[in-house]
Each structure stands twice: as structure tokens, then as C-alpha cells.
Coordinates of C-alpha atoms and ligand atoms in Angstrom, one line a residue:
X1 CA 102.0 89.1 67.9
X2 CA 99.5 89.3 64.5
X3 CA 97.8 93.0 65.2
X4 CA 95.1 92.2 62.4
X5 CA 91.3 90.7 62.8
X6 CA 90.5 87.5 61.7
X7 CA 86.7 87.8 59.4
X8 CA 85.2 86.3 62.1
X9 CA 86.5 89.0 64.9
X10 CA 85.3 91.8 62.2
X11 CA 82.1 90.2 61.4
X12 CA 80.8 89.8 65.4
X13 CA 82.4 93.7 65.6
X14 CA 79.9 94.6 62.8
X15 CA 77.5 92.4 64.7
X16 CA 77.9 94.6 67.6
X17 CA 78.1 97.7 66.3
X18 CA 74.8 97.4 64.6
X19 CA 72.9 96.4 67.8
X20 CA 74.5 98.8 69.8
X21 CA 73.6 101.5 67.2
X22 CA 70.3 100.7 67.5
X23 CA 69.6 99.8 70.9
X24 CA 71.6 102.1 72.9
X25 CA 69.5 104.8 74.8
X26 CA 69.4 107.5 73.1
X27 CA 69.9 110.1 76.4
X28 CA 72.7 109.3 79.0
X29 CA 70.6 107.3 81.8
X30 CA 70.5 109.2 84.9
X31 CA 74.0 108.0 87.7
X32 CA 73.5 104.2 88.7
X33 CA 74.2 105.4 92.4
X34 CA 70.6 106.9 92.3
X35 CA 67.6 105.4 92.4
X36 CA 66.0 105.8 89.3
X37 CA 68.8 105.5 88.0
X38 CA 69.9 102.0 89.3
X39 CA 66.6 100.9 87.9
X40 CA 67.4 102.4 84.6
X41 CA 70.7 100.4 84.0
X42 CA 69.2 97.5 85.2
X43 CA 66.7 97.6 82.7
X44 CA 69.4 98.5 80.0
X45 CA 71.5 95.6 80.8
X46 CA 68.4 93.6 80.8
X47 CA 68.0 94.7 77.1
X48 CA 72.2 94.0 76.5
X49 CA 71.5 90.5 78.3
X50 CA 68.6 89.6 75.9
X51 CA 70.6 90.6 72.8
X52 CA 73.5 88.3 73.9
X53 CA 75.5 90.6 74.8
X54 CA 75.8 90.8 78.4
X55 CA 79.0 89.0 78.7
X56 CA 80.2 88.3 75.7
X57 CA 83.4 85.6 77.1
X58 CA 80.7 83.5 79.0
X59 CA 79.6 79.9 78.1
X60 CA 76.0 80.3 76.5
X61 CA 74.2 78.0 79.2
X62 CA 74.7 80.9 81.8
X63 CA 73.8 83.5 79.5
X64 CA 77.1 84.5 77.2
X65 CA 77.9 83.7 73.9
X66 CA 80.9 81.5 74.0
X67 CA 83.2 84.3 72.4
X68 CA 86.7 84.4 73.7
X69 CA 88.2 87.8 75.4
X70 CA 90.1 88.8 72.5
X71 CA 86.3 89.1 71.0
X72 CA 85.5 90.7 74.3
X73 CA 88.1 93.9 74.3
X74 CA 86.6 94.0 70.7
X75 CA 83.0 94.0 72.1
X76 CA 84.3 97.0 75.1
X77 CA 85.3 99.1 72.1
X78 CA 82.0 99.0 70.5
X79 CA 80.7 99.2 73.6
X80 CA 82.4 102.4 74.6
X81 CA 82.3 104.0 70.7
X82 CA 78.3 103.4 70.9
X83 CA 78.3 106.0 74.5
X84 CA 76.6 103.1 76.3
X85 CA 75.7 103.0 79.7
X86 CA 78.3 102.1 82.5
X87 CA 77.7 98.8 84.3
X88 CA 75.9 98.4 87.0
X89 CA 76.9 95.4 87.9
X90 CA 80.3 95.5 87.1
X91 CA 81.2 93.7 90.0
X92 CA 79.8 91.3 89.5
X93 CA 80.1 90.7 86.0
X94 CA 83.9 91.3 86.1
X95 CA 84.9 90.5 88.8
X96 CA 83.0 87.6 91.0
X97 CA 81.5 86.3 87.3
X98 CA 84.8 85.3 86.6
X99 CA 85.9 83.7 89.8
X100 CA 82.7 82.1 90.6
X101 CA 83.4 80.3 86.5
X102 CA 86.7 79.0 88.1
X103 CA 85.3 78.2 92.3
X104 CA 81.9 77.5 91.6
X105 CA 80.0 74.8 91.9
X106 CA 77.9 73.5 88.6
X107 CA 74.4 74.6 90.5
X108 CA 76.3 78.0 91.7
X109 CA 77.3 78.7 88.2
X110 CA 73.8 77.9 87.6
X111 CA 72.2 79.5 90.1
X112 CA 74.6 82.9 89.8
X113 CA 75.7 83.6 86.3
X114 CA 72.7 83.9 84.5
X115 CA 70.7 86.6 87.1
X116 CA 73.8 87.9 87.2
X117 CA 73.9 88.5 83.7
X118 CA 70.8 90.2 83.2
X119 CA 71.2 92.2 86.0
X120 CA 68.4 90.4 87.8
X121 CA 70.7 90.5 90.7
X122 CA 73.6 93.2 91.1
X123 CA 76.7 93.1 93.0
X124 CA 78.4 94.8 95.8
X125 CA 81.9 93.7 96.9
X126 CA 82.0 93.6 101.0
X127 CA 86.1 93.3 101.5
X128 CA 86.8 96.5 102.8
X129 CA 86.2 96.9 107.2
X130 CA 86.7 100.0 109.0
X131 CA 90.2 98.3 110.0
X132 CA 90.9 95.9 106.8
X133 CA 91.4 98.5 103.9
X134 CA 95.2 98.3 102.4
X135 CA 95.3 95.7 105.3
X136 CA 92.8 92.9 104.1
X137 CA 93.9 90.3 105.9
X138 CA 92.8 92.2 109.0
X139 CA 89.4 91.7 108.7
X140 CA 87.5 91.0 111.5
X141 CA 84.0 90.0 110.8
X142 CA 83.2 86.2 111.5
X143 CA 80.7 83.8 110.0
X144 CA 80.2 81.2 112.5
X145 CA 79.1 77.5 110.9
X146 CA 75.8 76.7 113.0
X147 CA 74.1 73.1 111.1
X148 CA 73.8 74.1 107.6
X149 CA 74.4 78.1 107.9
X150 CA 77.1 80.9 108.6
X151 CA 75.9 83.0 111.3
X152 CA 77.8 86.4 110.5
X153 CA 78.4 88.9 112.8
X154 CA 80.6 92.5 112.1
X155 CA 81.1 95.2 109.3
X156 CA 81.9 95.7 106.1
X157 CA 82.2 99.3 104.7
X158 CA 82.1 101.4 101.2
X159 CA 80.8 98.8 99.4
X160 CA 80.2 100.6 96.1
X161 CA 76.4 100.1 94.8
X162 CA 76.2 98.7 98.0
X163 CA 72.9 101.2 99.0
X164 CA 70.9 99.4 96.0
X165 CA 72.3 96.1 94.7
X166 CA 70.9 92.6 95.7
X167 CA 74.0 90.4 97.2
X168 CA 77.2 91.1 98.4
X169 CA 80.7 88.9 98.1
X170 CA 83.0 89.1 100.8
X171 CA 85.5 87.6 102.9
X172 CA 84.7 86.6 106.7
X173 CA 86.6 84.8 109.0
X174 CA 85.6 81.4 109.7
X175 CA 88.0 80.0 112.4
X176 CA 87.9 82.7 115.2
X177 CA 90.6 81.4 116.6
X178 CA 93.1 81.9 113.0
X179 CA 94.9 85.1 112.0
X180 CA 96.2 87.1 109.2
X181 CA 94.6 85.6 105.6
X182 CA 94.5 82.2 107.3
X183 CA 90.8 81.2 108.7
X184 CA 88.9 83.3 105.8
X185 CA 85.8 82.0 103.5
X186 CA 85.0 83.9 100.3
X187 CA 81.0 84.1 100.9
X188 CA 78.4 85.1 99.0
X189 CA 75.6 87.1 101.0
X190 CA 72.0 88.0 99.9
X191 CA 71.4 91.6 101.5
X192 CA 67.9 91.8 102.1
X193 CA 68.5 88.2 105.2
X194 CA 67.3 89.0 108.1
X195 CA 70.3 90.8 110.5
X196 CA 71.6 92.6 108.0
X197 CA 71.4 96.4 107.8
X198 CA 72.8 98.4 104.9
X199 CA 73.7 102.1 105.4
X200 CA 74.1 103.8 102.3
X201 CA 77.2 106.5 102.3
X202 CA 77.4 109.5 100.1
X203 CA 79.8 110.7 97.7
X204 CA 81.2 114.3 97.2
X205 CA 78.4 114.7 94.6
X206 CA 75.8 113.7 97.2
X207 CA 74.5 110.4 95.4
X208 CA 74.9 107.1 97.7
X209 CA 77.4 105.7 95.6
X210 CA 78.4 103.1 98.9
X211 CA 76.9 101.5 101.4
X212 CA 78.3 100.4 104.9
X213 CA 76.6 96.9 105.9
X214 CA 75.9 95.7 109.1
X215 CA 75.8 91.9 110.2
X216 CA 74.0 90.9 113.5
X217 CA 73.6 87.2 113.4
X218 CA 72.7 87.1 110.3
X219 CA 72.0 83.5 108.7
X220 CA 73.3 82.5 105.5
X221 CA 73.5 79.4 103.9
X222 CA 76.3 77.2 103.5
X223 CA 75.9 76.5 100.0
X224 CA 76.5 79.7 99.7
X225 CA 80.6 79.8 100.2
X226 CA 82.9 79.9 96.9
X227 CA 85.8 77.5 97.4
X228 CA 86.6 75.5 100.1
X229 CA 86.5 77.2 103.7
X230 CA 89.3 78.3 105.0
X231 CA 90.5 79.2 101.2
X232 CA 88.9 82.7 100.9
X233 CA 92.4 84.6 101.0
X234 CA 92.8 82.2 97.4
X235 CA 89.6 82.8 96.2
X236 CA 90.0 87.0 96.6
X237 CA 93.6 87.3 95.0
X238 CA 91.8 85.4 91.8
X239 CA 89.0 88.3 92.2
X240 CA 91.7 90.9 92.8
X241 CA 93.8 89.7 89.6
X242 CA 90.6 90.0 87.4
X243 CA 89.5 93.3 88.9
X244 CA 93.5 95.0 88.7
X245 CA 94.8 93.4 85.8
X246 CA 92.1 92.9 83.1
X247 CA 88.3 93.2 83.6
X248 CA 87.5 96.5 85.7
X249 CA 88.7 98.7 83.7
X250 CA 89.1 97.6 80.0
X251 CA 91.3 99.9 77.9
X252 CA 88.1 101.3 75.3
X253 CA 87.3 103.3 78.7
X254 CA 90.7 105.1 78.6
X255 CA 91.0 105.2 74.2
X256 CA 87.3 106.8 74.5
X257 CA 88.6 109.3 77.0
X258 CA 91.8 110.3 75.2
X259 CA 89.5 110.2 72.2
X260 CA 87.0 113.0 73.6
X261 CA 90.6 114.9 74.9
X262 CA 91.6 115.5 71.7
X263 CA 88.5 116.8 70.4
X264 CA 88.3 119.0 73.0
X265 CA 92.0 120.5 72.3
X266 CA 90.7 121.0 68.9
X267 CA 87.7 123.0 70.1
X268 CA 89.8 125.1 72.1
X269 CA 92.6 125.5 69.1
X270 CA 89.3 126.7 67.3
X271 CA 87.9 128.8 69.4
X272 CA 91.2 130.9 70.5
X273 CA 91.5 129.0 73.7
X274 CA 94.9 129.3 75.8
X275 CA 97.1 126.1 74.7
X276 CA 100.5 126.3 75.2
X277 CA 103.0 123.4 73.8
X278 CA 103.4 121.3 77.0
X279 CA 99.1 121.4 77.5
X280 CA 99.7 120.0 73.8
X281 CA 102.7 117.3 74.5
X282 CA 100.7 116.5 77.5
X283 CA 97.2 115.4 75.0
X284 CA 99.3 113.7 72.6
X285 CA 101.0 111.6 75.1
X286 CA 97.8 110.6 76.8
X287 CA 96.1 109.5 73.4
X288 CA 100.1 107.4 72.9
X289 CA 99.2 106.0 76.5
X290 CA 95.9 105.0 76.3
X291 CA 96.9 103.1 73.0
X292 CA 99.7 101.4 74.9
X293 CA 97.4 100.0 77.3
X294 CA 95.0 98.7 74.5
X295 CA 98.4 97.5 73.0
X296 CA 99.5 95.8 76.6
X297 CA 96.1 94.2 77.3
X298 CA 96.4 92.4 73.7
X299 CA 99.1 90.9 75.0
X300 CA 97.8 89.9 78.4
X301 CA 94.7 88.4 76.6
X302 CA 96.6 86.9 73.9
X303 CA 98.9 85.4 77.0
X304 CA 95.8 84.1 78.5
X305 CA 94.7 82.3 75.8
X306 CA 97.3 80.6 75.9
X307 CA 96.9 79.1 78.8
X308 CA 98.7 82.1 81.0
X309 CA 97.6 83.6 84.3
X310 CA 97.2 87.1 85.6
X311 CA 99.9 87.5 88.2
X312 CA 101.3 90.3 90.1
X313 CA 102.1 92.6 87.0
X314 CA 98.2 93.3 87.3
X315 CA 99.6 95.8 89.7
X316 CA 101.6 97.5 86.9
X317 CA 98.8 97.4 84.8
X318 CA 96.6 99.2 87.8
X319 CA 98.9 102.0 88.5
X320 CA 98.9 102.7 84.9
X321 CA 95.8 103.3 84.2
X322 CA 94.7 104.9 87.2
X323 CA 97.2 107.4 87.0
X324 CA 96.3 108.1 82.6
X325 CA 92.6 108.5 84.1
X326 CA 93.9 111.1 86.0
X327 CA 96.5 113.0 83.6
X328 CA 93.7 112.6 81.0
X329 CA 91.6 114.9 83.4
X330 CA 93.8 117.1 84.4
X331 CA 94.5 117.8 80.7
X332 CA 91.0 118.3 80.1
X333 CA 90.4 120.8 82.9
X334 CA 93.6 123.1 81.7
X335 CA 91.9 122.9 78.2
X336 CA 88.1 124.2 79.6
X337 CA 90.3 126.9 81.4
X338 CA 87.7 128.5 83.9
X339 CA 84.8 126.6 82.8
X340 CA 86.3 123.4 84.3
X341 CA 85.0 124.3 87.1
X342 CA 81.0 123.9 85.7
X343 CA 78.6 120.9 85.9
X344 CA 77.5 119.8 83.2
X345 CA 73.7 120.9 84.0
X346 CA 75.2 124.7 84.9
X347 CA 73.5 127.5 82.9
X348 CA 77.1 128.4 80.8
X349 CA 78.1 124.9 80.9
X350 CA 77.7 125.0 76.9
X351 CA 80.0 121.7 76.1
X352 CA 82.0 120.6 79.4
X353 CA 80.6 117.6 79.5
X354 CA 81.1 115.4 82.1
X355 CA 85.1 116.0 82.8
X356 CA 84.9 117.9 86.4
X357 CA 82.6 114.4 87.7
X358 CA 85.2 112.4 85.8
X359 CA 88.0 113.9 87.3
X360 CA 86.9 113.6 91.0
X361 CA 85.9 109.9 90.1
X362 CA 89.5 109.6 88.2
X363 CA 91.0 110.8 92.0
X364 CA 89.9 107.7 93.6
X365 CA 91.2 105.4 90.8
X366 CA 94.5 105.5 92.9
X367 CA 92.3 104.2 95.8
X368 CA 90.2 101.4 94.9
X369 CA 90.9 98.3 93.5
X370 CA 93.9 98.2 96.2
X371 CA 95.6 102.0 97.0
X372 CA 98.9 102.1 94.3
X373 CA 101.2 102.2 97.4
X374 CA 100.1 98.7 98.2
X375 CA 100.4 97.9 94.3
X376 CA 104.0 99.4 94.2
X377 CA 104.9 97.0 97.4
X378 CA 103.7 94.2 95.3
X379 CA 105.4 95.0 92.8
X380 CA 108.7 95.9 94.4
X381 CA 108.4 92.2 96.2
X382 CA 107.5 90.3 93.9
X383 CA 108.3 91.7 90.5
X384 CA 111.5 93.3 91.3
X385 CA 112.2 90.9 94.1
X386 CA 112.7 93.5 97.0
X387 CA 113.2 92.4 100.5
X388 CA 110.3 93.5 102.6
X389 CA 111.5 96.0 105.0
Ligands
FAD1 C1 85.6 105.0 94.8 C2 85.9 103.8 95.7 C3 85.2 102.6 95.6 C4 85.5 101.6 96.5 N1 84.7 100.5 96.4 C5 84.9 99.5 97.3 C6 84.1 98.3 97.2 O1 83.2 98.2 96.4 N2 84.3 97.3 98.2 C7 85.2 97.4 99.1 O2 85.4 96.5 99.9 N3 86.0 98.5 99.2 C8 85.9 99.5 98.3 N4 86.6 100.7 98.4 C9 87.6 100.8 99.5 C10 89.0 100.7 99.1 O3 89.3 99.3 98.7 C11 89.9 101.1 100.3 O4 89.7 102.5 100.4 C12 91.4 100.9 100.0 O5 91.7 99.5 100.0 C13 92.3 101.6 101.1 O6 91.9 101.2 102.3 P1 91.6 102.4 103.5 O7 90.6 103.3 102.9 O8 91.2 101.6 104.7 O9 93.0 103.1 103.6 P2 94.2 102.7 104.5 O10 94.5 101.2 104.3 O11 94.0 103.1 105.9 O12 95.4 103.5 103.8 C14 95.6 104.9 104.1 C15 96.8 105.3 103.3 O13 98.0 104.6 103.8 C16 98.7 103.9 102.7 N5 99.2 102.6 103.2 C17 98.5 101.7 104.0 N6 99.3 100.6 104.2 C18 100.5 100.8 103.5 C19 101.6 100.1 103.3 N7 101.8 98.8 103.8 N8 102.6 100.6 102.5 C20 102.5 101.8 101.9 N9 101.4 102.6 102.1 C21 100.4 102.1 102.9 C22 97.6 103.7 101.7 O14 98.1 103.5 100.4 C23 96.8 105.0 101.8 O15 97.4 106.0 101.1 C24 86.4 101.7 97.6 C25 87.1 103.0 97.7 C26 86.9 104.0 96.8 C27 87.7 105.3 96.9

């Protein structure tokens, strides 16, 4: 594997450093899973869509720049080094962009991609049912064909940005009458039809970071299903793949945190702060881990380029860097000592930062995404080639 840059990779880095530098906001925007705050990032990636740089890996017709990923992890480390804004619509820009380039029809790419882009329209994901969590394939809710709609009926729950975004992809079962991931359609939902309620849910901090949605007999078009009906189980493991084993969570997310970790073990070195040997084992292995991941997702991409497919080591990949996020946060909260336990916004919060809200977010990393139990089955069947019971 060739570790260095080609001039053309360091040229578009300097290209997006430059832009970045002077178009990031200059004050963190307030949390996407308020209101004014949804409204601010979807201004901000209205600005990051109209300097190109939405998504840099997509065709320039629906509103990319024809880069390829490699130019992409480059972009995510600019991204992250500037302290830009998370994505609102990360799911759909990662995750159903991606699968609706390899499903889609030409007018869906067409009618999608580029609103989706901009932020124009934002994303929830609608897999997860009150009895279809770790068990997907039990879900219940049914879209009925009726002429030239789905008439969709049940409930989807924690849809994250579900209390504010604009459509929702799911799965819904098609044939009544099929079972198990047999019978499912991978549709795509607008949330404000007619027979459709959305609840918002709150999150330990009190923002509505999810939503619940309700379908009574709603009506939604045909046109709007991704891959053939009946194929939806297909169509989600493609989603899944991008979402464990690449996209969601790119590996400048976890270098920037180990980055800010050691800086803050330096503070605390400086100021007298208690740091023992293992607090100081434990930083320096999460800075070597985060660089591994970079180093593994190189590989990945450089695999994929060559014509390669995410398959079931996206599991491996998942578990990895859900659990860093976590040691990374745990780290940090030894280092702050009795101030971990401050908000940001507290009176003697001084420089904190944002590492209490990161670590309860980092807690539900082993959650989403598919729990890690369900990624170690995978990965015990089909890596390791375990029987099943
Ligand atoms: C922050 C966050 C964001 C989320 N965003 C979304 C979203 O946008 N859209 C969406 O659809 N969902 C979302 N979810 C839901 C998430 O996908 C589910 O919580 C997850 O799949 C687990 O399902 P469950 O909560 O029903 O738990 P359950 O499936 O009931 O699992 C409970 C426990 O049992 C374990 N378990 C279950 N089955 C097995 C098994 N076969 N072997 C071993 N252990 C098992 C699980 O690992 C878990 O520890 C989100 C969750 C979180 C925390």
C-alpha cells in the first residue's frame, strides 16, 4: 500500500482547507436536535453544498464533485481539523445517498441526490419498531400496493432527527402473508403525507434527538420504492454496510478526538493534575488506535477502489470504533478529575469542553448502527465461521 499523496490529493486538501478556513462558522452552531439549531446546519450545509463540497465522492450532476473516497477521507480530515459542524443529514448523505447511487432509478438519483445534498431535504432512518430492534427482520409495519401507491399502516420508532427532518427510509413489509426478511420493500417516505404522525422523543439532555412515527393509511407513491419489491432485506444490508463499515463514522472524527485527549493530558501535566502511568498508557493507546482505524479505512477504501465490497468485517470495523469513542471518553473524564462532571455552559466549567455530552453520546455508539452483540454474532458466523447455536 503507497501511504504518500499524489499532487493532485494535496492540491484539493489545500483546496479544502482554504474554504473551510474561511467559511466555517465561527461559533459552534447550536445541537441539530433543536430547532434553531436544525435550521442552522441546514443553512451551513447549504453553504458546504454551494462550495462543492457537500459530498465530495458524488457524480457532479447530482451535486458532488466526481472525487473518489480516498479524496473523501482526505476531505473528512479537513473537515474535522477546521471544527465544522456535524451533519445533519448524515443519514442521508452517508448512508441512503449511497445506496440510492447503486438502487436508484436515473429520475430517483435525480429527484434525491441533489436536495439531499444541500440539505434541502434531511433524512431520518425508520428501521427500528418497538419489536424489530437487534431483530430487524421482525418488523411489522405493512405498505399495502393500492393502483399506483403503498398504503402503510404501523410504527417505526427512534428515528434519530426524526422530530425535524423532511423524509424517512425504511423497510415495510409488502406481502402480509411473508415472514422473516422475505416480503420487505426498502421505501422512501415523505413525513409531512397525510396519515403520518411524528412524535418527537427526548434524549437524556432533553433535546428531541428522535422521533417515533406513526402510519395510519398513509399513501405513498410507488415510484417511491428503492429496488425491486420484495428486495428491501438486499437493499438495507447495502445501507447497513455503508453505515458500519465506512461512511457513518469516518476515522477524522475519532484522530480529532484522540487529538483534543492529548491536549488535554498536557493541560492537566501542566497544571499539577492527578495522572498516574496507566491514565497515561491509556491516552497514548487511544491516539495509536485512532491512527489504526485511519490506517484500516485506507485499506478498505483503497480495497474498494478496486473494485472490492464492504462485507461482514464492517462489523469489526463497528465494534472498534464504538468501543475507542468510548475509552477516549473515559480517558478524558479521569483527566478533568471532578470537573468531568460540568457542562460546558456551567459557571467553573473553565475548559471541559464538550467531553461529558460526548461521552453519554459515545455510550450509545455500542447501540446504534446494530448493538455490538449482534455485530460479534456476525462476525462469529460469518467471519469465523461459527455454527449458530
Ligand atoms: C443514539 C441512537 C440512535 C438511533 N438511531 C436510530 C435511527 O435513526 N433509526 C432506527 O431505525 N433506529 C435507531 N436506533 C435504534 C437502534 O438501532 C436499536 O436500539 C438497536 O438496533 C437495538 O434494538 P433494541 O433497542 O430494540 O434492543 P433489543 O434488540 O431489544 O436488544 C436488547 C439487548 O439484547 C441484546 N440482544 C438482542 N438480540 C440478541 C442476540 N441475538 N444475540 C445477542 N444479544 C442480543 C442486544 O445486543 C441488546 O443489548 C438508535 C439507537 C440509539 C441508541
Amino acid at each position: 500500500m503507497d501511504l504518500t499523496y499524489t499532487p493532485e490529493q494535496q492540491t484539493f486538501r489545500k483546496e479544502a482547507r482554504a474554504w473551510l478556513e474561511a467559511n466555517v462558522p465561527a461559533e459552534p452552531l447550536p445541537s441539530f436536535d433543536t430547532e434553531i439549531g436544525f435550521a442552522a446546519h441546514c443553512e451551513w450545509e447549504k453553504t458546504l453544498n454551494a462550495g462543492g463540497f457537500a459530498m465530495v465522492p458524488w457524480p457532479k450532476q447530482y451535486g458532488g464533485r466526481g472525487s473518489d473516497l480516498l479524496e473523501w477521507l482526505i476531505f473528512e480530515e479537513e473537515y474535522y481539523r477546521a471544527g465544522a459542524p456535524g451533519r445533519v443529514n448524515q443519514n442521508g448523505i452517508f448512508l441512503l445517498g449511497p445506496t440510492i447511487m447503486e438502487y436508484g432509478t436515473p429520475e430517483q438519483k435525480a429527484r434525491f441526490l441533489p436536495r439531499m445534498a444541500s440539505s434541502e431535504e434531511v433524512w431520518a432512518q425508520g428501521w427500528s419498531e418497538p419489536n424489530a430492534g437487534s431483530d430487524m427482520a421482525n418488523i411489522q409495519a405493512t405498505a399495502i400496493r393500492d393502483g399506483d401507491d403503498y398504503v402503510i399502516n404501523g410504527q417505526k420508532t427512534w428515528a434519530s432527527r426524526g422530530a425535524y427532518a423532511h423524509w424517512l427510509f425504511g423497510m415495510f413489509r409488502t406481502d402480509p402473508e411473508s415472514s422473516r426478511h422475505h416480503g420487505l420493500t426498502f421505501i422512501l417516505v415523505p413525513l409531512d403525507a397525510e396519515g403520518i404522525t411524528v412524535r418527537p422523543i427526548e434524549k437524556i439532555n432533553g433535546k428531541k434527538a428522535f422521533a417515533e412515527v406513526f402510519f395510519d393509511d398513509a399513501r405513498v407513491s410507488a415510484e417511491h420504492k428503492l429496488g425491486e419489491e420484495g428486495q428491501g432485506w438486499n437493499v438495507a444490508m447495502a445501507t447497513a454496510g455503508f453505515e458500519r463499515g465506512l461512511m457513518l463514522r469516518s476515522p477524522a472524527r475519532f484522530q480529532n478526538t484522540a487529538r483534543k485527549l492529548i491536549d488535554l493530558y498536557r493541560e492537566t501535566v501542566e497544571r499539577g493534575g492527578f495522572v498516574d502511568s496507566t491514565l497515561r498508557d491509556t491516552v497514548a493507546r487511544c491516539w495509536m488506535d485512532a491512527e489504526a482505524y485511519a490506517l484500516n479505512t485506507y485499506q478498505t477504501v483503497s480495497r474498494m477502489l478496486g473494485g472490492g465490497k464492504i462485507g461482514a468485517e464492517a462489523s469489526l470495523n463497528k465494534i472498534f470504533w464504538s468501543e475507542l469513542d468510548i475509552r477516549m471518553h473515559e480517558a478524558a473524564l479521569s483527566l478533568l478529575d471532578a470537573r468531568a462532571e460540568l457542562l460546558p455552559d456551567s459557571p467553573a466549567a473553565d475548559a471541559v469542553g464538550d467531553w461529558l455530552e460526548g461521552y453519554i453520546f459515545a455510550l450509545a455508539g455500542p447501540i446504534y448502527a446494530g448493538t455490538n452483540e449482534i455485530q460479534r454474532n456476525i462476525i462469529a458466523e460469518r467471519i469465523l465461521g461459527l455454527p449458530r447455536k
